[in-house]
PDB file of C-alpha atoms in Angstrom:
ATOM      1  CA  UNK A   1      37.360   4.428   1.590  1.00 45.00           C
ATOM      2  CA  UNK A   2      34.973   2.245   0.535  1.00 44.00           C
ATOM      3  CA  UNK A   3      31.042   2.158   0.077  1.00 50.00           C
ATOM      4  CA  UNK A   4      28.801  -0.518  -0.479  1.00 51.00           C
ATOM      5  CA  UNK A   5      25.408  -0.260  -1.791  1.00 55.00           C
ATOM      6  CA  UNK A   6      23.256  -2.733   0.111  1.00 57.00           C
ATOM      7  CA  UNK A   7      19.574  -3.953  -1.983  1.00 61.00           C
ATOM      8  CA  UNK A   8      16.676  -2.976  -0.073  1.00 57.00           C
ATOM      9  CA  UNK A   9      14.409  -6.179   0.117  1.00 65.00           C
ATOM     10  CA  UNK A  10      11.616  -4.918   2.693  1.00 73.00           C
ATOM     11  CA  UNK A  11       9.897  -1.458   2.934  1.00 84.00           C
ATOM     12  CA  UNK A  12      10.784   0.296   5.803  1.00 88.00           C
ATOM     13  CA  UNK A  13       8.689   0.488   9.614  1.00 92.00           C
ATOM     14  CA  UNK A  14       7.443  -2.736  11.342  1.00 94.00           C
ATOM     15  CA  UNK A  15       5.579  -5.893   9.844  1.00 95.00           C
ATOM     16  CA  UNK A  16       1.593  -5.214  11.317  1.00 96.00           C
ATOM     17  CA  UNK A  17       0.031  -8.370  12.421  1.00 96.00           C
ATOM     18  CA  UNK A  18      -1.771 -10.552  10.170  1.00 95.00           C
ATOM     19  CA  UNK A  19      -4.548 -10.663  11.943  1.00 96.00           C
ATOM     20  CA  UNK A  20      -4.760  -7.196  11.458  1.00 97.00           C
ATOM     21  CA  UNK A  21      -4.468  -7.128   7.848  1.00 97.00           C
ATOM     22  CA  UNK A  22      -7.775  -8.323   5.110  1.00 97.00           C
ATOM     23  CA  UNK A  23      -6.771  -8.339   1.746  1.00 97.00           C
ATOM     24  CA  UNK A  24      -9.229 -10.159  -1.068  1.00 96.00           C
ATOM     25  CA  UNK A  25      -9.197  -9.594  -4.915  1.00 95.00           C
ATOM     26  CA  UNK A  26     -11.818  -7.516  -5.740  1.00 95.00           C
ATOM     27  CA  UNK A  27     -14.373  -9.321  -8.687  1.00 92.00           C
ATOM     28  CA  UNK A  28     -14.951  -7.474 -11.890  1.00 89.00           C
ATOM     29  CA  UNK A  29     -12.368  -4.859 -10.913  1.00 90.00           C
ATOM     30  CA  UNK A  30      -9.956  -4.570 -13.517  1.00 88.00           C
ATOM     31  CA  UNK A  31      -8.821  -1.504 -15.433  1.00 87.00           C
ATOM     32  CA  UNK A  32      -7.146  -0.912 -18.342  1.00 87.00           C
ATOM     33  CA  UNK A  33      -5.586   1.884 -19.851  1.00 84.00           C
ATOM     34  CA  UNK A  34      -5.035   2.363 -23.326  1.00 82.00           C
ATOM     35  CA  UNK A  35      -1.297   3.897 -23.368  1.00 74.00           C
ATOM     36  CA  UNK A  36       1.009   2.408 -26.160  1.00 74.00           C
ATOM     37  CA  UNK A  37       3.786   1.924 -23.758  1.00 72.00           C
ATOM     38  CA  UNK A  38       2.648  -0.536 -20.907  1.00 76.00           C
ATOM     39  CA  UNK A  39       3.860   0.073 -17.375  1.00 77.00           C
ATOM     40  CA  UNK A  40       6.111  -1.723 -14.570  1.00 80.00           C
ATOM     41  CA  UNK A  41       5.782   0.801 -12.802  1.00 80.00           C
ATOM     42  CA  UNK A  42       3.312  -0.439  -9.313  1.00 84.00           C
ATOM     43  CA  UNK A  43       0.123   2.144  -9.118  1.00 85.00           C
ATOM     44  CA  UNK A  44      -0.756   4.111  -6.681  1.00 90.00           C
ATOM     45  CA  UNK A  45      -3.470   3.381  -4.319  1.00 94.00           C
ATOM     46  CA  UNK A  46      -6.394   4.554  -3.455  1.00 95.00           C
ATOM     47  CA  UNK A  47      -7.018   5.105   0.400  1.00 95.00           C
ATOM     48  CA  UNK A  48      -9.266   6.260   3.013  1.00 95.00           C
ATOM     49  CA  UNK A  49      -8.356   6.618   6.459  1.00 94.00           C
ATOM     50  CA  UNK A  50     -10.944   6.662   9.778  1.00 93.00           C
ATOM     51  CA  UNK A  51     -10.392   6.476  13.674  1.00 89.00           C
ATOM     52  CA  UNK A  52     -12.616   5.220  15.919  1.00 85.00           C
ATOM     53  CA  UNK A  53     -12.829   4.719  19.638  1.00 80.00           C
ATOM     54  CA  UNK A  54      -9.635   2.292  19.449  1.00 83.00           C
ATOM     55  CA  UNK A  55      -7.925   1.856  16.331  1.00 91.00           C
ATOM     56  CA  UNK A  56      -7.218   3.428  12.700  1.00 93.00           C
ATOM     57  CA  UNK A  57      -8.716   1.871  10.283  1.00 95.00           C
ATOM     58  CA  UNK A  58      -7.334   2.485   6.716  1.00 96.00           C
ATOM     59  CA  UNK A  59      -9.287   0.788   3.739  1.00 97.00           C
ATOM     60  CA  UNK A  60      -6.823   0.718   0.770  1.00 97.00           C
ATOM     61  CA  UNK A  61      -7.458  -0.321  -3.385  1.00 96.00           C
ATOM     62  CA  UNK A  62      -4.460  -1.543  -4.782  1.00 95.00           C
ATOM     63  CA  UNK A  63      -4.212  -2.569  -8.981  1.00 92.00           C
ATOM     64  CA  UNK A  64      -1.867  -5.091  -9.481  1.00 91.00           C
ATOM     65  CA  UNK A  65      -0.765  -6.497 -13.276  1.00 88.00           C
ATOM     66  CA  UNK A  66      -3.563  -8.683 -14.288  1.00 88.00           C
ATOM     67  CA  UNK A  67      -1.817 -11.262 -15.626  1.00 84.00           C
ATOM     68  CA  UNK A  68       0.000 -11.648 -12.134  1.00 81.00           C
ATOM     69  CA  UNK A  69      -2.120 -14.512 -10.147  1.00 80.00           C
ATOM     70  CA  UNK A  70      -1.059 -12.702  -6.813  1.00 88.00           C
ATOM     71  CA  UNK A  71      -2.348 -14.727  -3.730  1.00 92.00           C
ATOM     72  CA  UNK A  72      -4.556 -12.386  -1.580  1.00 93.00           C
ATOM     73  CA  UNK A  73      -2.794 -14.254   1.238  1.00 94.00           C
ATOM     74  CA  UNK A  74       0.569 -13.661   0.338  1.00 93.00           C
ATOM     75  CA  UNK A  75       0.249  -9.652   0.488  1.00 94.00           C
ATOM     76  CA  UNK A  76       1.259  -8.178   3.604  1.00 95.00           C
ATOM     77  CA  UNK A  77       1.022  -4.739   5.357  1.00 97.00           C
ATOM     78  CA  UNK A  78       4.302  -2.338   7.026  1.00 95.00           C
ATOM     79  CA  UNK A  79       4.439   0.393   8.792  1.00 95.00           C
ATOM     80  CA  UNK A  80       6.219   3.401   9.703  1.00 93.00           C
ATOM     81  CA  UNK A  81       5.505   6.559  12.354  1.00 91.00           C
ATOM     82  CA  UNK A  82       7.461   9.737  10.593  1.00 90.00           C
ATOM     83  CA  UNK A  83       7.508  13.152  10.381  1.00 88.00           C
ATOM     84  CA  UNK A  84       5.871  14.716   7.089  1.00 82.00           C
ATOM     85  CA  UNK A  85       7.940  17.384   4.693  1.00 81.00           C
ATOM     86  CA  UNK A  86       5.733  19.810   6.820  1.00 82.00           C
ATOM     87  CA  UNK A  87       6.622  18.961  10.168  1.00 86.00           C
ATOM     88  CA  UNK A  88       3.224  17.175  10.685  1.00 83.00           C
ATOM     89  CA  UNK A  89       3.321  13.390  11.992  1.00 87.00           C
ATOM     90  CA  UNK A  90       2.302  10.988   9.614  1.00 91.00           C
ATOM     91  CA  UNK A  91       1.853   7.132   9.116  1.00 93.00           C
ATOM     92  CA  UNK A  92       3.930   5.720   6.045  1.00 94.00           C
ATOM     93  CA  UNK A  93       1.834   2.357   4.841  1.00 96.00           C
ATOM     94  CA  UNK A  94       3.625  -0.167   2.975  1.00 94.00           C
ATOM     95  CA  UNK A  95       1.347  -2.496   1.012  1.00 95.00           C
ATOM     96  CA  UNK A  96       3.932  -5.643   0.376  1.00 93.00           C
ATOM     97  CA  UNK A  97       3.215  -8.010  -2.972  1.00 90.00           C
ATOM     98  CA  UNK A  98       5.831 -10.360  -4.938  1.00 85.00           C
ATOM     99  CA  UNK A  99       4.847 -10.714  -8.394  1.00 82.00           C
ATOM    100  CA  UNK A 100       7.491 -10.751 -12.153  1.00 81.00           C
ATOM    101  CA  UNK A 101       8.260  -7.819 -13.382  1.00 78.00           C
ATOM    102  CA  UNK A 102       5.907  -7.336 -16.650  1.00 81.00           C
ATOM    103  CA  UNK A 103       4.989  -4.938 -18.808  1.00 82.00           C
ATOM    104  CA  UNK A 104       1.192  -4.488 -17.941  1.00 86.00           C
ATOM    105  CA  UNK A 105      -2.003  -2.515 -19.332  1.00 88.00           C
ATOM    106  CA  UNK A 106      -4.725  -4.015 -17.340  1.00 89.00           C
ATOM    107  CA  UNK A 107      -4.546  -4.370 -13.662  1.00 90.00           C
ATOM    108  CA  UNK A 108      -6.552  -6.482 -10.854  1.00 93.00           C
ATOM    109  CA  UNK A 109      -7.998  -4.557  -8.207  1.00 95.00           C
ATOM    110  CA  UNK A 110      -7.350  -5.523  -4.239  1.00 96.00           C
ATOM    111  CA  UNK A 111      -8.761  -4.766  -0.932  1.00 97.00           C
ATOM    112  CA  UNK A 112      -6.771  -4.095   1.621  1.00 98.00           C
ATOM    113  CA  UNK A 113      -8.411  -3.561   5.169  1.00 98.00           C
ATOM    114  CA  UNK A 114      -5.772  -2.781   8.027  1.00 97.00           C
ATOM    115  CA  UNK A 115      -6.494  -1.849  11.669  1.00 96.00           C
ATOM    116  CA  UNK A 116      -4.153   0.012  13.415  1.00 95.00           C
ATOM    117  CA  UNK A 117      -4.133  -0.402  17.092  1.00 90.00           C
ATOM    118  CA  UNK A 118      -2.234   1.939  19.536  1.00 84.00           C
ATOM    119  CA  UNK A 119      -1.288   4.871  17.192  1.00 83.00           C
ATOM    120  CA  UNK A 120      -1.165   8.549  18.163  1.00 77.00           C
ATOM    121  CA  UNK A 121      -4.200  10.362  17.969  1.00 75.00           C
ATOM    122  CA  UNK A 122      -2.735  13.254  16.285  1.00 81.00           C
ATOM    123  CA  UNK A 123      -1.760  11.416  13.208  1.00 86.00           C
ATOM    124  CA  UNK A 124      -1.967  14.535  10.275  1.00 88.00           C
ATOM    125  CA  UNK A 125      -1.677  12.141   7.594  1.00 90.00           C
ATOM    126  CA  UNK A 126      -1.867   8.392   6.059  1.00 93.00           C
ATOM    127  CA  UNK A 127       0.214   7.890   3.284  1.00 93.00           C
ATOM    128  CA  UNK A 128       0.231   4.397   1.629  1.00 93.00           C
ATOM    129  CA  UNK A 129       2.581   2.887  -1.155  1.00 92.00           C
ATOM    130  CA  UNK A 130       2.216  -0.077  -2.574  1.00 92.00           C
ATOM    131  CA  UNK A 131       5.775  -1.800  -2.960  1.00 90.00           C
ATOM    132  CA  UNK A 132       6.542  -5.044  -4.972  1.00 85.00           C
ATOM    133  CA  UNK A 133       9.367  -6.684  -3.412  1.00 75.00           C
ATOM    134  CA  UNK A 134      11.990  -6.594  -6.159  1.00 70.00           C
ATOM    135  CA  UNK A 135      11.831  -3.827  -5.270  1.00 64.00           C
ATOM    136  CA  UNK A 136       9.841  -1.472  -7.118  1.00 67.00           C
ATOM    137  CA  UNK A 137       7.479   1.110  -5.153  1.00 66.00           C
ATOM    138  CA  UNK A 138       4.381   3.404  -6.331  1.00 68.00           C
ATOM    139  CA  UNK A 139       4.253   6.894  -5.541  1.00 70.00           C
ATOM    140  CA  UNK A 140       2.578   7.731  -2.500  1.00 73.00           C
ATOM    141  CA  UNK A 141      -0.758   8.383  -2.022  1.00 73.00           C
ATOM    142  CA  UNK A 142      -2.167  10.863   1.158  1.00 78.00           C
ATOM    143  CA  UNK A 143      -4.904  11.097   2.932  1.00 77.00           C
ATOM    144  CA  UNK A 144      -6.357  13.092   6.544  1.00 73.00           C
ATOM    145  CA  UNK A 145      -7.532  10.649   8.985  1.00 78.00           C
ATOM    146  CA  UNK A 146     -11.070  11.261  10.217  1.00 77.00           C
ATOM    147  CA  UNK A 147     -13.079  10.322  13.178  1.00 69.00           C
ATOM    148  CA  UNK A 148     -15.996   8.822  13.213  1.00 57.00           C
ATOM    149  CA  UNK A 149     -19.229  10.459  14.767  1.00 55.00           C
TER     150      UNK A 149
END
């Protein structure tokens, strides 16, 4: 018997539209922390989630290595309709960058406006990575959709 282990190159769930995707580097928004051992590790972003009358719109602040010129352009958006750990349905969000593999302190901060047209109302939760395509992957971060009044 054999096995093969194939390399994963794209996140998982479905490319969303461009058009549906903003993303713009974010002025004076750079962080640094102060840890002796620098990171390759992508961070986590930071998300908000809000339906309205048609769509889902999910806001997202991703921190990508600094000394990474990233294209805003180049960053693209997947995603993914599962079932949470708890049964609940939830939206997996894939936040897609290409960038060298460093060793990194201080990080750029992104914007990343999406629109999500024609999902379920009942959507429990959001949860958004942000992957770089070698690929490397943060750790999720989850938020509860709200409606606005």
């Amino acid at each position: 018997m054999s096995t093969k282990t194939e390399e994963i190159v794209l996140p998982p769930g479905e490319k969303v539209p461009q058009d549906n995707v903003s993303v713009r580097k974010l002025k004076d928004s750079q962080i640094t922390f102060d840890f002796k051992t620098p990171t390759t590790q992508p961070l986590q972003p930071l998300i908000q989630a809000k339906y309205n009358e048609c769509a889902l719109k999910v806001s997202a602040i991703v921190f990508i290595a600094a000394s990474e010129d990233v294209d805003p352009e180049s960053i693209f958006v997947t995603c993914q309709s599962v079932i949470s750990g708890s049964g609940l349905p939830q939206l997996d969000l894939f936040i897609v960058y290409n960038a060298e593999e460093i060793k990194a302190k201080k990080f750029q901060g992104y914007r990343v406006d999406i629109t999500l047209k024609d999902v379920p109302k009942k959507i429990e939760h959001v949860c958004a990575f942000l992957w770089d395509e070698d690929p490397r992957t943060s750790r999720g971060t989850v938020t509860r959709p709200s409606r606005v009044r």
